[in-house]
Coordinates of C-alpha atoms in Angstrom, one line a residue:
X17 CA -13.8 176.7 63.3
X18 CA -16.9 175.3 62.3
X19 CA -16.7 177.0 59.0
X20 CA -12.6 175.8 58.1
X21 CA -14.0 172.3 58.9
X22 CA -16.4 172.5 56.3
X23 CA -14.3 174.1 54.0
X24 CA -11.7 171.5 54.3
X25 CA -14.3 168.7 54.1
X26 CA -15.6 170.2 50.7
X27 CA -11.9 170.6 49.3
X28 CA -11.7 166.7 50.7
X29 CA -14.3 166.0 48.5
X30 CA -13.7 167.6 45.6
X31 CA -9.9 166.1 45.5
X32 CA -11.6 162.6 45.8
X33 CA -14.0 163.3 43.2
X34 CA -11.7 164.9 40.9
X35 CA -9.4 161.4 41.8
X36 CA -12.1 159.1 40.8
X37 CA -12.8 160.9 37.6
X38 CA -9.4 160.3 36.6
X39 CA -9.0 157.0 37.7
X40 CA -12.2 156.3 35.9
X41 CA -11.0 157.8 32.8
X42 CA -8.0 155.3 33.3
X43 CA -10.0 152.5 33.6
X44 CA -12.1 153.4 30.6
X45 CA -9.0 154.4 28.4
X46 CA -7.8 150.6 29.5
X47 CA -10.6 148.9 28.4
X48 CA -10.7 150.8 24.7
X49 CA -7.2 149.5 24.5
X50 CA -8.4 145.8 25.6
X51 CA -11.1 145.9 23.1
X52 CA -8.9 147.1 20.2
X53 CA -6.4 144.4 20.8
X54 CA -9.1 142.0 20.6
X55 CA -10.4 142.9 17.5
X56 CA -6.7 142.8 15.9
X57 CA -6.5 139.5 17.2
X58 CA -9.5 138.6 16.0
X59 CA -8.7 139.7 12.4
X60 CA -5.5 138.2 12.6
X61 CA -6.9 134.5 13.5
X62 CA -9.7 134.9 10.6
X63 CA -7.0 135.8 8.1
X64 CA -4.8 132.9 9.0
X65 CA -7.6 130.4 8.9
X66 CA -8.6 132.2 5.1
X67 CA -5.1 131.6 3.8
X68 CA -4.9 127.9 5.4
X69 CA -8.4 127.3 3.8
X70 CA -6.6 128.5 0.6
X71 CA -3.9 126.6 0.9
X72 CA -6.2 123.6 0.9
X73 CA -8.3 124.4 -2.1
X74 CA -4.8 124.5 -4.1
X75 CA -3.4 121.4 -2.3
X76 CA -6.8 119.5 -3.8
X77 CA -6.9 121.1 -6.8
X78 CA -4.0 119.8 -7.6
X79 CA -4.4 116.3 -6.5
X80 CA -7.7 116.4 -8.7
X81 CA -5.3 117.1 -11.5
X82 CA -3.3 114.3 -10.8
X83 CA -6.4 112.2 -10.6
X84 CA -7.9 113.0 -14.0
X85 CA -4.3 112.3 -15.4
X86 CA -4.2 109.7 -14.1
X87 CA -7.7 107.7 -15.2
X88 CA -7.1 109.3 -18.4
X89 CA -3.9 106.9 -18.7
X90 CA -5.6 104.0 -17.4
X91 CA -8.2 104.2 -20.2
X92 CA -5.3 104.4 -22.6
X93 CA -3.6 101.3 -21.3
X94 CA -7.7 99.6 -21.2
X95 CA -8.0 100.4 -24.5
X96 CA -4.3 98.9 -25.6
X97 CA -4.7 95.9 -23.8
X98 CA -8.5 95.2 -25.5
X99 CA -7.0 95.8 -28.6
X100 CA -4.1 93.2 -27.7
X101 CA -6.8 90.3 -26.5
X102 CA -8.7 91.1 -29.7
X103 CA -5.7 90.3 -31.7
X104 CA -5.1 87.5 -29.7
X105 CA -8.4 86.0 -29.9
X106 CA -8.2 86.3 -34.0
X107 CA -5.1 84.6 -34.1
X108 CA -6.2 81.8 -31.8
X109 CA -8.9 81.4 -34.5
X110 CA -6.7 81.2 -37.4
X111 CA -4.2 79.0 -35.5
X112 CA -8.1 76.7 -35.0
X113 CA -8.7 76.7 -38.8
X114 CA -5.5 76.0 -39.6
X115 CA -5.3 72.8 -37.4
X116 CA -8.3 71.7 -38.3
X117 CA -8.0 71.9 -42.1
X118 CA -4.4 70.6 -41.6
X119 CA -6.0 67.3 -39.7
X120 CA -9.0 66.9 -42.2
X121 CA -6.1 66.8 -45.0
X122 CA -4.1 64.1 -43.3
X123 CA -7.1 61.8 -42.8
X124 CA -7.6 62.2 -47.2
X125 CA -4.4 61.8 -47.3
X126 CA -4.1 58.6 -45.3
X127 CA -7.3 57.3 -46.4
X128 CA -6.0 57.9 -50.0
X129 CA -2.9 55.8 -49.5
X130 CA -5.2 53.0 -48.4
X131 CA -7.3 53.0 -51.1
X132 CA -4.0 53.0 -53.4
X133 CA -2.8 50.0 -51.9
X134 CA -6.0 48.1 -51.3
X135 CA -7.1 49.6 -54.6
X136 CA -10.6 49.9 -53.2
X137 CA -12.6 52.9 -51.0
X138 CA -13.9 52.7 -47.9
X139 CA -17.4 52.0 -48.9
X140 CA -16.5 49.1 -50.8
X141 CA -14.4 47.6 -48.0
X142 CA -17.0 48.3 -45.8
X143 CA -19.2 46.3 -48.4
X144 CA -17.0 43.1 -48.9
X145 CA -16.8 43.0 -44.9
X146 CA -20.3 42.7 -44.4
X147 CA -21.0 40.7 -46.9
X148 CA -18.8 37.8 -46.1
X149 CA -20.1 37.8 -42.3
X150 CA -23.4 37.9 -43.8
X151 CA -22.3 34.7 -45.9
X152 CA -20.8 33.1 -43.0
X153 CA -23.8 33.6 -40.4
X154 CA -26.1 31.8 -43.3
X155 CA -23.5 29.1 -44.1
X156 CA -23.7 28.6 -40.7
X157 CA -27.6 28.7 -39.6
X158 CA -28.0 26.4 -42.9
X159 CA -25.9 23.8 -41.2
X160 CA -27.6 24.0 -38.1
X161 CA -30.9 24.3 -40.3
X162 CA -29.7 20.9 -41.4
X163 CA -28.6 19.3 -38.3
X164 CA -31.5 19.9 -36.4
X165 CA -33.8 18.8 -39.9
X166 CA -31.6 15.1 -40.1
X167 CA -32.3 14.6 -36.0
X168 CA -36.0 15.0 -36.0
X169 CA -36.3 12.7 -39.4
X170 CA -34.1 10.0 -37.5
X171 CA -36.4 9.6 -34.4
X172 CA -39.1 9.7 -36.5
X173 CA -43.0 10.0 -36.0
X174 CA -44.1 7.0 -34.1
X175 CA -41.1 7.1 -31.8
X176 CA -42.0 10.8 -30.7
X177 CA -45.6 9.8 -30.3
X178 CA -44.9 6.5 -27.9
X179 CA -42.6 9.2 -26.3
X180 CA -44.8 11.9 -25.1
X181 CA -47.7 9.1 -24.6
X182 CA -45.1 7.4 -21.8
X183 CA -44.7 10.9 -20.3
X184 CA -48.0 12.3 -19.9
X185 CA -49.1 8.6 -18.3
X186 CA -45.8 9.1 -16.0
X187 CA -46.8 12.3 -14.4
X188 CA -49.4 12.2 -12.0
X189 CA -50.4 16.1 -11.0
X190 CA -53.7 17.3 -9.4
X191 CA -55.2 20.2 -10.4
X192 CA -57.1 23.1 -8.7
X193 CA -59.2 25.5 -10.1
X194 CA -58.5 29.0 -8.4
X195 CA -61.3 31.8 -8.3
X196 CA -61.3 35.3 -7.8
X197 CA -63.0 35.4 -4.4
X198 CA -61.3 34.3 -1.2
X199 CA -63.4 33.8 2.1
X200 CA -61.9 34.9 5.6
X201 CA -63.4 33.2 8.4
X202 CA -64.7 36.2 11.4
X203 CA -64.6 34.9 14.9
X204 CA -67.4 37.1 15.6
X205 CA -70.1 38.8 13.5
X206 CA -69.8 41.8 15.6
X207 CA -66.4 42.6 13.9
X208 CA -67.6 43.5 10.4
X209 CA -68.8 46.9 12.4
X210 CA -65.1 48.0 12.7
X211 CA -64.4 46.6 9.7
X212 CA -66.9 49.0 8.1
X213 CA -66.0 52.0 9.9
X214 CA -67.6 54.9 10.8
X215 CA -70.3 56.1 7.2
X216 CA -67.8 53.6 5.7
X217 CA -64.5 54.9 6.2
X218 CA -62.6 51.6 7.2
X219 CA -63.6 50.0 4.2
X220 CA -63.3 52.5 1.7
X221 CA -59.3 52.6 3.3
X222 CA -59.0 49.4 2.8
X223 CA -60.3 49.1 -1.3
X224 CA -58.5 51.8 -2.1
X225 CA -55.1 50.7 0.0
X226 CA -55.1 47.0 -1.3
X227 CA -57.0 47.2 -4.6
X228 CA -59.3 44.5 -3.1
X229 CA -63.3 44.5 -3.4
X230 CA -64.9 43.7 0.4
X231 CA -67.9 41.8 -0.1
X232 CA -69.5 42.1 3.8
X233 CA -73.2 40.7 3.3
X234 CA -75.4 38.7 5.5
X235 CA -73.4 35.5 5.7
X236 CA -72.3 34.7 9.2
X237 CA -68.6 34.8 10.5
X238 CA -67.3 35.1 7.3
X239 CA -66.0 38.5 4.8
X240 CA -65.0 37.9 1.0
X241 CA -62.2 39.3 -0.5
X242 CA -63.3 39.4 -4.3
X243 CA -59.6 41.0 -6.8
X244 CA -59.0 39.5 -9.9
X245 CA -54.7 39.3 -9.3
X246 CA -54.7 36.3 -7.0
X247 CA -51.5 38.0 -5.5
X248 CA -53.0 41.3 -4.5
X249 CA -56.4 39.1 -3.1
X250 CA -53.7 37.0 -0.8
X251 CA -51.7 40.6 0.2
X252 CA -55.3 42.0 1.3
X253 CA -56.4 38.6 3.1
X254 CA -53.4 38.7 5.0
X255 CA -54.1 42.4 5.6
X256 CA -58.0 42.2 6.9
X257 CA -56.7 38.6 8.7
X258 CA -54.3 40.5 10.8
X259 CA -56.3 43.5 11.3
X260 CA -59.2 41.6 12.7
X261 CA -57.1 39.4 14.9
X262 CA -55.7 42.7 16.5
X263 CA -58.5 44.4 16.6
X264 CA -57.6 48.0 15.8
X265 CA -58.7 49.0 12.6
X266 CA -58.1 52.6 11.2
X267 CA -57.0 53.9 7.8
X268 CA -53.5 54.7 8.8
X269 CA -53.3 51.0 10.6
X270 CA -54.6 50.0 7.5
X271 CA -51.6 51.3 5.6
X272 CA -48.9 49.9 8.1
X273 CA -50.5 46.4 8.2
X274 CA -50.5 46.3 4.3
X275 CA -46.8 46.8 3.8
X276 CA -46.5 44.2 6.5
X277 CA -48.4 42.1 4.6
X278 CA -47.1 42.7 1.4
X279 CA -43.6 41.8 3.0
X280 CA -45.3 38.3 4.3
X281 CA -46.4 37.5 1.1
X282 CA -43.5 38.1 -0.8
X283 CA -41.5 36.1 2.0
X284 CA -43.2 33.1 1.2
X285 CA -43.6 33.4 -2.7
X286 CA -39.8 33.0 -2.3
X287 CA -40.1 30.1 -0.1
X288 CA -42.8 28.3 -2.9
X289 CA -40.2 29.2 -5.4
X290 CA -37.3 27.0 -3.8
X291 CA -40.1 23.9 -2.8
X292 CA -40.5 24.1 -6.7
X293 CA -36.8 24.0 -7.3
X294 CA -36.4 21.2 -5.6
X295 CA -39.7 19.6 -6.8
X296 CA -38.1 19.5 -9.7
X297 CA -34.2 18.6 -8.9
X298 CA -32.7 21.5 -10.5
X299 CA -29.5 23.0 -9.1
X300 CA -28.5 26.8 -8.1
X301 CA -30.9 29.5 -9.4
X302 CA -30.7 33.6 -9.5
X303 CA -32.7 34.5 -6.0
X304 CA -34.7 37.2 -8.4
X305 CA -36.0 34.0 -10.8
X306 CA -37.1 31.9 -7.7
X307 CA -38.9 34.9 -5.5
X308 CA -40.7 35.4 -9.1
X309 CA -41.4 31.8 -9.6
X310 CA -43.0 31.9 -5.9
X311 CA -45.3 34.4 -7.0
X312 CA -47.0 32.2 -9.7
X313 CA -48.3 30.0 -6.6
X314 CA -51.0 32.8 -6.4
X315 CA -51.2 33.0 -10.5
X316 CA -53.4 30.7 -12.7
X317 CA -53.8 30.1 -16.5
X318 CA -57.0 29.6 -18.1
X319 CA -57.4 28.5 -14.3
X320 CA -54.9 26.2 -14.0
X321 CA -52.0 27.1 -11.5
X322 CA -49.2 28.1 -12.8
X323 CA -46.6 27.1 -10.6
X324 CA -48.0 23.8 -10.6
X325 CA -48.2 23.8 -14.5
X326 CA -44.0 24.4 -14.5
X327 CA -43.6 22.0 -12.3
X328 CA -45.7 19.6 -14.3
X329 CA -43.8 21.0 -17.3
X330 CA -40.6 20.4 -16.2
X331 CA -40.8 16.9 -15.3
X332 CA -42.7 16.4 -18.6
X333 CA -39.8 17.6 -21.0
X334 CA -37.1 15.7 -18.4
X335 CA -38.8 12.6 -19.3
X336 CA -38.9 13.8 -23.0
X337 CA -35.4 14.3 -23.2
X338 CA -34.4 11.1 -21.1
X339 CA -36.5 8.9 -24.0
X340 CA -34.4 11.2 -26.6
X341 CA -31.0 9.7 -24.8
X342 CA -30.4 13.4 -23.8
X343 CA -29.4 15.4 -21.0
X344 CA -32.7 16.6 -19.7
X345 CA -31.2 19.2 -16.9
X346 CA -31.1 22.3 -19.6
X347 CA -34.5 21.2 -21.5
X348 CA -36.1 20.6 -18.0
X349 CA -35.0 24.0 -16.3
X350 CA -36.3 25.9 -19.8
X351 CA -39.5 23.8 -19.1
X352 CA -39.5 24.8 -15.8
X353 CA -38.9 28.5 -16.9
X354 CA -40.5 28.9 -19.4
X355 CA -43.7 31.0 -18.6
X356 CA -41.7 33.2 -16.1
X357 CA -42.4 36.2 -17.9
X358 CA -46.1 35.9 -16.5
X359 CA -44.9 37.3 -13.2
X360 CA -43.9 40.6 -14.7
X361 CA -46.8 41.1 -17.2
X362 CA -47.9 44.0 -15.3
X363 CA -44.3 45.7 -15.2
X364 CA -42.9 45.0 -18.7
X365 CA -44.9 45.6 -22.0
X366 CA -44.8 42.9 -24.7
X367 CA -45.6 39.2 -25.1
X368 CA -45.2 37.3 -21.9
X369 CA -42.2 34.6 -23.7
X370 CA -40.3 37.3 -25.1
X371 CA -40.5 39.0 -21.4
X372 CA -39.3 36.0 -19.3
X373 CA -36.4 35.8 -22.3
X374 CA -35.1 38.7 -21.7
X375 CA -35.3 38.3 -18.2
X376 CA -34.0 35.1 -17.9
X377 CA -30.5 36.3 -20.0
X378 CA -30.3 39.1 -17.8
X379 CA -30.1 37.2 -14.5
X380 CA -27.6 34.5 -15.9
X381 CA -29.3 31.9 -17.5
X382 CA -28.2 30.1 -20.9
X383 CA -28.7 31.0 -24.5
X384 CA -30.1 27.5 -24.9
X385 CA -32.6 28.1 -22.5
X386 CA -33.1 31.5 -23.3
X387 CA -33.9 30.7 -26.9
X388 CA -36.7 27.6 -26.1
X389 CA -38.2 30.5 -23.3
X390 CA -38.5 32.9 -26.4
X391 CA -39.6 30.0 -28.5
X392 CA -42.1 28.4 -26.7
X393 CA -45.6 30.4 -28.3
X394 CA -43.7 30.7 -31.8
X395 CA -42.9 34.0 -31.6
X396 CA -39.5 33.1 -32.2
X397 CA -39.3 30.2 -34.5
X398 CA -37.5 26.9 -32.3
X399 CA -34.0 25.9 -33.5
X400 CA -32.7 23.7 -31.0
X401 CA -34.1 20.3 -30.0
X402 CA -34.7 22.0 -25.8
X403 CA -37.0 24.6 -27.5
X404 CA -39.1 21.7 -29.3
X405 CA -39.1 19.4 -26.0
X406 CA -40.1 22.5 -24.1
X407 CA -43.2 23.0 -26.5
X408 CA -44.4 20.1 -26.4
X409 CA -44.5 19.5 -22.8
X410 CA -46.1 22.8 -22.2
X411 CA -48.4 21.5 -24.7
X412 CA -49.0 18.2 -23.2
X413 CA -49.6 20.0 -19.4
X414 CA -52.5 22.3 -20.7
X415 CA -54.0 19.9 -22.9
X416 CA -55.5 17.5 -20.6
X417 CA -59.0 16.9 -20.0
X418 CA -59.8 19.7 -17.2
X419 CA -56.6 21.4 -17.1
X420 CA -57.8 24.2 -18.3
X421 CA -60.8 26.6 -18.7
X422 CA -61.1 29.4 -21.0
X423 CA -63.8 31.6 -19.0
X424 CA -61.5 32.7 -16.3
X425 CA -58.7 33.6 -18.2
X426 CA -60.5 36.0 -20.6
X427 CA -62.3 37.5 -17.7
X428 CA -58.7 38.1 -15.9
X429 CA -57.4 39.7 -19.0
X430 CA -60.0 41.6 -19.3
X431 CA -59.8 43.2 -15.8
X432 CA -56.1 43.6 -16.3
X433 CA -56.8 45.8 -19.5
X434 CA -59.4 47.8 -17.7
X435 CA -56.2 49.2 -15.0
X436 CA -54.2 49.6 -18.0
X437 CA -56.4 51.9 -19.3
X438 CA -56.8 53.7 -16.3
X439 CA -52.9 53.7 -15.1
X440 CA -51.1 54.7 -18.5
X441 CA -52.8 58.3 -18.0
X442 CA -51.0 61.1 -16.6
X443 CA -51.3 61.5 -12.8
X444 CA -52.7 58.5 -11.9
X445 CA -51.0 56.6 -9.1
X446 CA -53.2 53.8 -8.6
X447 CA -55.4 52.3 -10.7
X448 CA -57.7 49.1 -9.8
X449 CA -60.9 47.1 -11.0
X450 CA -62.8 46.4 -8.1
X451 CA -66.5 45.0 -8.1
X452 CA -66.0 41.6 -10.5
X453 CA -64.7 44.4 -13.2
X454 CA -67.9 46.7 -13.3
X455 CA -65.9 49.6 -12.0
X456 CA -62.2 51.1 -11.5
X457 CA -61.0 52.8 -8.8
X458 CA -58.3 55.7 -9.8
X459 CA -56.1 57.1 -7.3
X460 CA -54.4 60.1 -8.6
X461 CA -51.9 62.3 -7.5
X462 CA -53.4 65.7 -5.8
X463 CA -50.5 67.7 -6.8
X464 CA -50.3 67.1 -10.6
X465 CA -54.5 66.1 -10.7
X466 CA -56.8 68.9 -9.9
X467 CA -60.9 68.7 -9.4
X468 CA -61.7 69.7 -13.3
X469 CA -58.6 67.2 -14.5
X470 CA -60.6 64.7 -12.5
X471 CA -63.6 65.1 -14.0
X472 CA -61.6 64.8 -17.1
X473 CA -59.7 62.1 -16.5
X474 CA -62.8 60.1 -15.6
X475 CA -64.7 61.1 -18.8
X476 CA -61.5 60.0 -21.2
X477 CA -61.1 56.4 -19.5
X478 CA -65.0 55.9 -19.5
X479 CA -64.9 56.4 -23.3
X480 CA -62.2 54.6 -23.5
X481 CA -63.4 51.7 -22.2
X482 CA -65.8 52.1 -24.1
X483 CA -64.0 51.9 -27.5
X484 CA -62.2 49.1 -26.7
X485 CA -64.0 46.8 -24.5
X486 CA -66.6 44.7 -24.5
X487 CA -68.5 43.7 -21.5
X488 CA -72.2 43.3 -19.6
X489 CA -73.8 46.1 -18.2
X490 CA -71.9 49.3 -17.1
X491 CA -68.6 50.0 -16.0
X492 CA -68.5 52.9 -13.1
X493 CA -65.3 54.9 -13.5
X494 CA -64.2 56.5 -10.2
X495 CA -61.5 59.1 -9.3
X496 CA -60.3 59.5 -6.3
X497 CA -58.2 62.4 -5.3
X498 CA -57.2 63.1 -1.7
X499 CA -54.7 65.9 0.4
X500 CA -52.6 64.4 3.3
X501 CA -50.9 66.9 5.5
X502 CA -48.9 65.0 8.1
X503 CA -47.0 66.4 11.2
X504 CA -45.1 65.3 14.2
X505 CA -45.6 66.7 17.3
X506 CA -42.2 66.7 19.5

């Protein structure tokens, strides 16, 4: 029993082994079949991505055809078109010449049948034009010539003198002689400290600021102010006067006072201008004239004011033309005008009676007035009886016994000629003779002025000065060249 039992069990196991083998095989004969079928599909997928891909390269191919063709027939039109402008241009250029040459003939042509009818060219036209004006303006100046010639004979030489003798013994004017140093009055001696600044700084702000020389020695309570231009002096009086009655001195307070000043000062040359306008009874005058009027308050002549001497002037030739049986309102206001010009004599080159001329036409005034302004110093010869009055009562105001010196004026023009020397150079934004003229003070710009074009600059006005001038002793030439960097903080 035992023995069928194991019998059976071995047959049992030899049917399940035998069973497993072939299911194995199966299995195994399943999954060569799987993996073949992958691989075709595989191949498959690869070979319709290759012909897609080729399909591609001929779809661009052919749009790269159509792309060359088509820049190729772009060039050709390029090229047709250039050639068109070309053509165009040439044509345009013709038509130019054409026009042109066509105008030019019509001008001959028309000038032509001019000179047939007037049976003379342009140039002789032209000729016998200016000729007759020319005739005309002498026919005309000789009358005047003659006029003017008959008058004065008539009057006659004894009249004119009894004439200007009652004048000059009608006018009664004082006269002050100005210097070049003004004197401010210090409430306390302990002030010129400040004033001097720290090694010297206040003060050398101050020269270089107002052009004015401080003289601090030891007189007590008292500074001078030494300039030769009486109007810059009064600017930096003002200046120190209202620094020191403040209190607070520094180089940019300096500055800000200065243009204050400068503003003051102007304020009331224009006030002294209209006292003189009515000293003298005139009517309406150009504000420019009278604010420059104002200024000669602070001006003198051979030391003899010369506000004063206009005013003097003016009622000089009134009484002049009143003896005459004239109307003495246009020969007294070209008396009263007539050294003007002196206010701009640093601003406009030239003879100072030619300058107020032209400045006196410009702002409105009359020929007649213009002409005896002109006239006055001869460099235009007088035609009219106003420019003869207005001579000779500028004459009769500067002759008198101590109207005049001749010291003070030479050293003034002298002093001016030493900052025109120094300002006409390039660069130079200041220029100023300090120190009774034995030196000038340069200011130049830092930017267009460097430390050897200092050096320079000094060495050329030096010999300048040298070449030109003539004076005692040396003249010190200094430059002064400075860098401000300013900022704000916020």
């Amino acid at each position: 029993m035992t023995s069928v039992l194991l019998v059976v069990a071995v047959v049992l196991l030899i049917v399940l082994l035998v069973g497993g083998a072939i299911a194995l095989r199966a299995v195994l004969g399943r999954s060569d079949d799987a993996d073949s079928e992958l691989e075709r599909l595989r191949e498959r997928d690869h070979q319709q991505r290759r012909d897609d891909l080729a399909e591609l390269e001929r779809k661009l191919a052919q749009e790269r055809s159509q792309v060359a063709q088509e820049r190729q027939r772009l060039t050709l039109e390029q090229a047709r078109l250039g050639g068109e402008l070309t053509g165009l241009a040439e044509r345009e250029e013709q038509l130019r010449v054409r026009s042109a040459e066509a105008g030019q003939l019509a001008e001959q042509q028309r000038l032509a049948v001019l000179e047939q009818t007037a049976a003379l060219s342009v140039d002789q036209a032209r000729e016998q034009v200016v000729a007759q004006i020319t005739a005309d303006a002498q026919r005309r100046a000789a009358l005047v010539v003659r006029d003017l010639e008959a008058q004065a004979r008539e009057q006659g030489e004894v009249r004119a003198r009894a004439i200007v003798a009652d004048a000059v013994q009608r006018v009664a004017a004082s006269q002050t002689a100005e210097s070049v140093v003004s004197v401010l009055q210090l409430p306390s001696d302990d002030l010129k400290g400040p004033i001097i600044g720290r090694e010297g700084r206040n003060i050398r702000a101050f020269e270089q600021v107002t052009g004015v020389n401080l003289v601090i020695d030891d007189t007590p309570g008292s500074v001078l102010l030494s300039c030769f231009d009486p109007v810059r002096r009064e600017i930096g009086r003002v200046t120190l006067a209202e620094l020191v009655k403040d209190g607070r001195i520094s180089p940019p307070r300096i500055e800000e006072v200065h243009e204050r000043a400068r503003q003051a000062v102007l304020a009331g040359s224009t006030r002294a201008g209209e006292d003189a306008l009515l000293a003298v009874g005139l009517g309406d005058m150009h504000p420019e004239l009278i604010e420059l009027l104002g200024r000669l308050r602070l001006r003198t002549s051979y030391g003899q004011n010369v506000l004063a001497h206009l005013v003097e002037t003016a009622h000089l030739a009134g009484m002049l033309a009143a003896e005459l049986g004239m109307n003495p309102t246009v020969t007294k206001r070209a008396a009263f005008l007539h050294d003007i010009g002196k206010a701009l004599t640093h601003e406009a080159p030239g003879p100072h009676a030619a300058v107020g001329a032209d400045l006196a036409r410009r702002l409105g005034e009359s020929e007649e007035v213009v002409h005896a302004i002109a006239a006055h110093h001869d460099e235009v010869a007088p035609e009219t009886v106003e420019a003869v009055l207005t001579q000779a009562s500028d004459s009769c105001s500067g002759s008198r016994p101590g109207a005049r010196r001749e010291s003070l004026e030479s050293y003034v023009q002298r002093l001016q000629r030493l900052e025109q020397i120094a300002s006409d150079r390039p660069g130079v934004d200041k220029a100023y003779a300090v120190q009774a003229g034995r030196e000038v003070r340069i200011m130049v710009v830092p930017d267009e002025v460097d430390d050897v074009g200092a050096l320079v600059l000094a060495k050329q006005v030096a010999r300048q000065i040298e070449d030109e001038l003539t004076y005692p002793g040396q003249v010190r030439v200094t430059v002064v060249r400075e860098t401000r960097v300013t900022q704000v903080a916020q």
